[in-house]
Short mmCIF file of C-alpha atoms in Angstrom, two decimals:
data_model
loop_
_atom_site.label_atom_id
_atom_site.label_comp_id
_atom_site.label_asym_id
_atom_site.label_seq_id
_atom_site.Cartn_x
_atom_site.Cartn_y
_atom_site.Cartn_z
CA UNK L 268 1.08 -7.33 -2.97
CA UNK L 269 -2.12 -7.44 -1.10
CA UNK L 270 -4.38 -4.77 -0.27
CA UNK L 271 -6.34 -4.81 2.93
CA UNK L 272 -8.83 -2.64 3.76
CA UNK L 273 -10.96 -1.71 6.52
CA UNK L 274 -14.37 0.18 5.69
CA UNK L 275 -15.78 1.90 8.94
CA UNK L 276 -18.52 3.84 9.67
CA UNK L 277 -16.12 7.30 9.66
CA UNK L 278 -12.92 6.22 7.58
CA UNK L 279 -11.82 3.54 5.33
CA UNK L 280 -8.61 1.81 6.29
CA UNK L 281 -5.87 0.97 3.52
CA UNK L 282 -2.79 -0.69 3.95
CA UNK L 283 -0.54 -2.40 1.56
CA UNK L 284 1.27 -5.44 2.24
CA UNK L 285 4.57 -6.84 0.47
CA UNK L 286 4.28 -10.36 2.06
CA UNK L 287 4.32 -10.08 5.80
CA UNK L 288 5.42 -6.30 5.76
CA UNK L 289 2.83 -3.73 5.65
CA UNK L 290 4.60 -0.98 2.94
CA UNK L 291 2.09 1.75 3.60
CA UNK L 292 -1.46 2.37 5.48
CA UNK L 293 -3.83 5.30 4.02
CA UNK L 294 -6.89 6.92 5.45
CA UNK L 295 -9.94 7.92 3.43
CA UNK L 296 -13.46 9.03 4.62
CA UNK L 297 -16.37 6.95 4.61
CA UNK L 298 -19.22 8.33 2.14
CA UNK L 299 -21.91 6.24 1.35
CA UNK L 300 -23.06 7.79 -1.60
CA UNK L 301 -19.59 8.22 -2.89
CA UNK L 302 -19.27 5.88 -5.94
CA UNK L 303 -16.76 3.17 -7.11
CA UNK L 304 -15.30 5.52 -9.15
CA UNK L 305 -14.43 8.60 -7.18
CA UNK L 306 -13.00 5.73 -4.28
CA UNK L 307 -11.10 4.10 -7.37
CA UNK L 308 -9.89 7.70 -8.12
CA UNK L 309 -8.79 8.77 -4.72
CA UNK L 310 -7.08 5.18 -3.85
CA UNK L 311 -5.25 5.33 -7.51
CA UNK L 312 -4.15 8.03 -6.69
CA UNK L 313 -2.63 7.80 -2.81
CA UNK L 314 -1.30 4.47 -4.77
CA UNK L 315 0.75 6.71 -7.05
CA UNK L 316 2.07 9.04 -4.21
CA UNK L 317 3.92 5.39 -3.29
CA UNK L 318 4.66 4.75 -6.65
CA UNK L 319 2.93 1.09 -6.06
CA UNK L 320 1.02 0.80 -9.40
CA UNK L 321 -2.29 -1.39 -9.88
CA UNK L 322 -0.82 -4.23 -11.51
CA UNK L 323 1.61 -4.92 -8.31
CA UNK L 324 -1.83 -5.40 -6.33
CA UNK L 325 -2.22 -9.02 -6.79
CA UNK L 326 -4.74 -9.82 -3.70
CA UNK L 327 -7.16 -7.82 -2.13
CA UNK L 328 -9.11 -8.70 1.82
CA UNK L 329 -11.40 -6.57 3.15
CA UNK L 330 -13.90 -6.26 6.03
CA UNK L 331 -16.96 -3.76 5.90
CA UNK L 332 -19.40 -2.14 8.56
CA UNK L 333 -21.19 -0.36 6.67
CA UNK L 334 -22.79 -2.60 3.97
CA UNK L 335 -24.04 -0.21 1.66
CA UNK L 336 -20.41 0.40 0.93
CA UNK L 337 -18.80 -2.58 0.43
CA UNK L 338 -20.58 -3.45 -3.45
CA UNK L 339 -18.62 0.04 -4.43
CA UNK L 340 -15.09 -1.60 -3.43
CA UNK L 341 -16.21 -5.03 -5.23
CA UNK L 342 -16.58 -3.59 -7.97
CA UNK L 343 -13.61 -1.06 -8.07
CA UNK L 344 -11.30 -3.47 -6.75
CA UNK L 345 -11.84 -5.87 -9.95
CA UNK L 346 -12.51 -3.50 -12.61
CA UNK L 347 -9.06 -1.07 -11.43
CA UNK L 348 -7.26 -3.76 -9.83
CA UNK L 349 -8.31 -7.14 -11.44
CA UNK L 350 -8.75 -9.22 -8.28
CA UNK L 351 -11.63 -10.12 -6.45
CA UNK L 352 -11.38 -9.65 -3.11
CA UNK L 353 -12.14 -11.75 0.14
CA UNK L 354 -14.67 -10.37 2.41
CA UNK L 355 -14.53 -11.31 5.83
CA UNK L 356 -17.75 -12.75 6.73
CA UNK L 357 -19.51 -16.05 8.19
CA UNK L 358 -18.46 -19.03 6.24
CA UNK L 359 -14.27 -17.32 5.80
CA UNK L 360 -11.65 -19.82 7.79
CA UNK L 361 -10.45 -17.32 10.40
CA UNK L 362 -8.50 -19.40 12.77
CA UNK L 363 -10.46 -18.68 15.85
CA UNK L 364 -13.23 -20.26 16.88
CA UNK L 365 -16.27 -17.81 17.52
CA UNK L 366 -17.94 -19.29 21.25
CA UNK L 367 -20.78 -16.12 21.03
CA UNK L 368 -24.24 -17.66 21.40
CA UNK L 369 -25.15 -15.80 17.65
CA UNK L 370 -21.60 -16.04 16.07
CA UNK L 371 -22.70 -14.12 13.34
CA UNK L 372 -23.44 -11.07 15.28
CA UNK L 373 -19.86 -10.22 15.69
CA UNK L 374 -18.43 -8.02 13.36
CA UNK L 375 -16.06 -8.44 10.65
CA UNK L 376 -13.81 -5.68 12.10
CA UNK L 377 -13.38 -7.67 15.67
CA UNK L 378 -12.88 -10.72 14.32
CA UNK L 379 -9.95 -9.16 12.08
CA UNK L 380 -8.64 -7.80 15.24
CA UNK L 381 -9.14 -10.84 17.54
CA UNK L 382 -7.32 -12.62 14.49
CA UNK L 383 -3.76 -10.45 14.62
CA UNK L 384 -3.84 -9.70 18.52
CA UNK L 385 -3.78 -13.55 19.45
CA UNK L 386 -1.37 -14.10 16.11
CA UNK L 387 0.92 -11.80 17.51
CA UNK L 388 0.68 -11.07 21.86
CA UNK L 389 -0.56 -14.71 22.21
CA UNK L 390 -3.68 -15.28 24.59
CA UNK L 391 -5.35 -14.35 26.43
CA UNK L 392 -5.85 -10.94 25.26
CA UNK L 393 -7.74 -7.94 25.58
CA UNK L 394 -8.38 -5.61 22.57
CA UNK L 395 -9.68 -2.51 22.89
CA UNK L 396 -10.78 -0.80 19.73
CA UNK L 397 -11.09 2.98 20.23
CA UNK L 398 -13.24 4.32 17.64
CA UNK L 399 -16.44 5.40 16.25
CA UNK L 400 -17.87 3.26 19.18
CA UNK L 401 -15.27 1.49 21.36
CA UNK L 402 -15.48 -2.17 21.69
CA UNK L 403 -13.76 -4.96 24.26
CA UNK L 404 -12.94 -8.10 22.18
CA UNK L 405 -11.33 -11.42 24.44
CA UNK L 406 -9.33 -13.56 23.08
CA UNK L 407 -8.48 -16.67 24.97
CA UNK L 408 -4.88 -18.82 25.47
CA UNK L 409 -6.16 -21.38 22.70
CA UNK L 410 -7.42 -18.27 19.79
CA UNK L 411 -11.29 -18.85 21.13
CA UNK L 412 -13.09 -15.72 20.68
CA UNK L 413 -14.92 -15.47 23.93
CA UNK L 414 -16.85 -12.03 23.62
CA UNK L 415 -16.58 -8.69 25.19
CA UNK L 416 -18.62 -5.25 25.42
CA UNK L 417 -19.70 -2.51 23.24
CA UNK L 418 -19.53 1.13 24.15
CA UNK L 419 -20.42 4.37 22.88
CA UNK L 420 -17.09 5.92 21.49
CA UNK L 421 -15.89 9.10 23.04
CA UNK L 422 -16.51 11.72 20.51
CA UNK L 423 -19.96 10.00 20.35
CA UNK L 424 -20.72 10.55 23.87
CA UNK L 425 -19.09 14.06 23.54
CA UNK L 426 -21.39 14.98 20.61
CA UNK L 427 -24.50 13.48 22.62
CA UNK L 428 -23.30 16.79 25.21
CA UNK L 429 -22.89 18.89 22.56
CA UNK L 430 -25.86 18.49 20.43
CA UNK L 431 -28.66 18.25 23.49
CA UNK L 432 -27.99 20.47 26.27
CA UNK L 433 -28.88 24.03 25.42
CA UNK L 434 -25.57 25.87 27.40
CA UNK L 435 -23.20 23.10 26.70
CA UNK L 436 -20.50 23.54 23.76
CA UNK L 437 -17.78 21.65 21.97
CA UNK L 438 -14.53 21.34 23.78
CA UNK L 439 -11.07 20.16 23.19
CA UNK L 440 -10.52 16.73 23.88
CA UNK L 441 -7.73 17.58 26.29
CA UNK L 442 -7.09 16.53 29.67
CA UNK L 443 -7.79 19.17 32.27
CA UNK L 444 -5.35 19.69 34.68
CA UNK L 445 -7.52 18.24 37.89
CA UNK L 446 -10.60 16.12 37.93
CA UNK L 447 -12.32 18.58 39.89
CA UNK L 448 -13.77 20.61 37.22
CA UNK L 449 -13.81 24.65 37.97
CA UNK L 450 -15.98 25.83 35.03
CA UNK L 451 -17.32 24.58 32.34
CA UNK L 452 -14.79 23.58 29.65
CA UNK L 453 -12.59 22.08 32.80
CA UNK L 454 -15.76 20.03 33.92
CA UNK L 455 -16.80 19.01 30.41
CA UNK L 456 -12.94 17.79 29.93
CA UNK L 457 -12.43 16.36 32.86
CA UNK L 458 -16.05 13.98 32.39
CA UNK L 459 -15.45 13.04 28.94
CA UNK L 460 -11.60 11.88 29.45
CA UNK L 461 -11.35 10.95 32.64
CA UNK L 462 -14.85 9.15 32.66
CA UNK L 463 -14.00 8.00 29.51
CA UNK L 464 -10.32 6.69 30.93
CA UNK L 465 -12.59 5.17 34.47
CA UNK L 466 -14.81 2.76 31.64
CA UNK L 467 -11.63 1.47 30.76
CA UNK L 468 -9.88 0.83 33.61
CA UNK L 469 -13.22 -0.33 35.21
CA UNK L 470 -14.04 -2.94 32.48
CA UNK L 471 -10.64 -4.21 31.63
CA UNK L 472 -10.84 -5.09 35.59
CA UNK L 473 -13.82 -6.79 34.94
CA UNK L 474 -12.63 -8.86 32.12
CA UNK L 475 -8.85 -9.65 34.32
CA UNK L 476 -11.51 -10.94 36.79
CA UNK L 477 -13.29 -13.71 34.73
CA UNK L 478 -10.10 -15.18 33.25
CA UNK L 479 -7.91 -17.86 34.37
CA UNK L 480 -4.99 -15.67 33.83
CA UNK L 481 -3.94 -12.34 33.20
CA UNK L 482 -4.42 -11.00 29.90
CA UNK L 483 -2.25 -8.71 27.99
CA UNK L 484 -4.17 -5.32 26.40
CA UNK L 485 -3.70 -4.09 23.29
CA UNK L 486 -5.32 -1.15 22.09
CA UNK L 487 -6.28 0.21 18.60
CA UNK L 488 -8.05 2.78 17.23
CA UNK L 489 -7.96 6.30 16.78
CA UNK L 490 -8.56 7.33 19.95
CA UNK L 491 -6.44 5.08 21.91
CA UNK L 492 -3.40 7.38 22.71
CA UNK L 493 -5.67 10.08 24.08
CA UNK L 494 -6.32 7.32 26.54
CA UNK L 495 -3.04 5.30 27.05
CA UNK L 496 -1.95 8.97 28.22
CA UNK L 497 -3.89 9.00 31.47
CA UNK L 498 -3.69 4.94 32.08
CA UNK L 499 -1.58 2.29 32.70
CA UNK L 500 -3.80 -0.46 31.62
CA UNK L 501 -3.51 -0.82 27.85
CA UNK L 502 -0.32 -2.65 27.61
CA UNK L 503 0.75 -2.11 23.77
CA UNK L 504 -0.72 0.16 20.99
CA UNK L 505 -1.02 -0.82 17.48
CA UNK L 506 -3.11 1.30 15.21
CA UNK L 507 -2.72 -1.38 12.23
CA UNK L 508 -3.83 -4.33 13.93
CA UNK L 509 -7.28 -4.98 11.87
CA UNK L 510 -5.10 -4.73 8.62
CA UNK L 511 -2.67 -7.21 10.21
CA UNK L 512 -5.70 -9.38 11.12
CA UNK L 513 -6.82 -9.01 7.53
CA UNK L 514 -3.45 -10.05 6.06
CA UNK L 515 -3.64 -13.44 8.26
CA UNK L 516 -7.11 -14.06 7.30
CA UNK L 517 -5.92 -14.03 3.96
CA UNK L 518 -2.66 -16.74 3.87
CA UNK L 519 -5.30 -18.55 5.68
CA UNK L 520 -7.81 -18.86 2.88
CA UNK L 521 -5.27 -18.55 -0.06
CA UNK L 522 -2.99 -21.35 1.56
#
């Protein structure tokens, strides 16, 4: 079995793979100064809820955005689970080609996405990533990675209201009934997802604009479904596709 594993800046992403099926995905928080041990003790232990025990984990891929995290899982991942993993990183065989004027500037966590959306919709492609920060990854017909955009994600930019203006609170992350805002939860609602939904639609137009053909969109992320709810232009939504990408990354370096 192979365990993938996505480290982001709020939660860690788990998933277990029994060849090309993934068995089971967990959730953890990101901590930085949590140690190898306590993550050994908490991943041991969602393990065991599975019954999948240590010894069936014979592979281990992982990609990391928070550096200062990644030594723990090294380490964890060979002293609790004998295997040393692969990191995704400059110099792993990916099977896209990167065409970014500083390829090493894009993250391990697009890449692993970029990796599973052209594997499995084909290209060109659109990935939105709805997250922490939301990020625009294009993929084209022939797996290049061509670039995209970076955005702030939308609980960011609703803690950047929260936190600065004196009168302003926190809100639900609901969609109000109209756009037109008539006090201030409504307003603050209404901003936040339906600005949020206009960046989307708005830049996805962009992208459709400076390919040769349409592109599919797949979206990802935690957030994604708030958004699919209020627009038509995210075409498929699969909250596993960075483990998938992981998984591929793998049979491609392991043969």
């Amino acid at each position: 079995m192979l365990l993938a594993i996505g480290i982001g800046n709020t939660s860690i992403k788990l998933g277990v793979f029994d060849g090309d099926s993934l068995v089971v995905t967990f959730h953890v928080a990101s901590v930085i100064h949590r140690l190898s041990d306590e993550y050994a003790l908490t991943i041991l232990g969602l393990l065991k809820l599975k019954d999948i025990s240590p010894v069936q984990i014979t592979e281990a891929a992982l990609w990391c955005t928070v550096p200062s995290i990644a030594p723990s899982f090294d380490d964890l991942l060979q002293r609790y689970f004998n295997v040393r993993p692969l990191v995704v990183a400059a110099g792993v065989k990916t099977g896209i080609k990167i065409r970014m004027d500083s390829p090493r500037e894009v993250g391990a966590d697009r890449i692993s996405n970029a990796v599973a959306a052209h594997a499995l919709y084909g290209g060109p492609v659109i990935i939105a990533d709805m997250g922490t920060a939301t990020t625009f990854d294009i993929v084209s017909r022939e797996g290049d990675y061509l670039g995209g955009a970076i955005a702030p994600g939308i609980v960011m930019a609703a803690e950047a209201l929260f936190t600065r203006p004196a009168q302003l609170y926190r809100v639900p992350l609901n969609a109000p009934k109209k756009a037109i805002g008539t006090n201030t939860v409504s307003a603050m609602q209404s901003g936040l997802i339906y600005g949020y939904v206009a960046m989307v639609e708005g830049l996805v137009a962009r992208f459709q604009g400076e390919l040769p053909v349409l592109a599919k969109v797949i979206a990802t992320g935690g957030y994604a479904p708030l958004i699919m709810q209020e627009t038509g232009v995210l075409s498929v939504y699969n909250p596993d596709l960075s483990l998938m990408g992981l998984r591929i990354i793998s049979q491609i370096n392991t043969g």
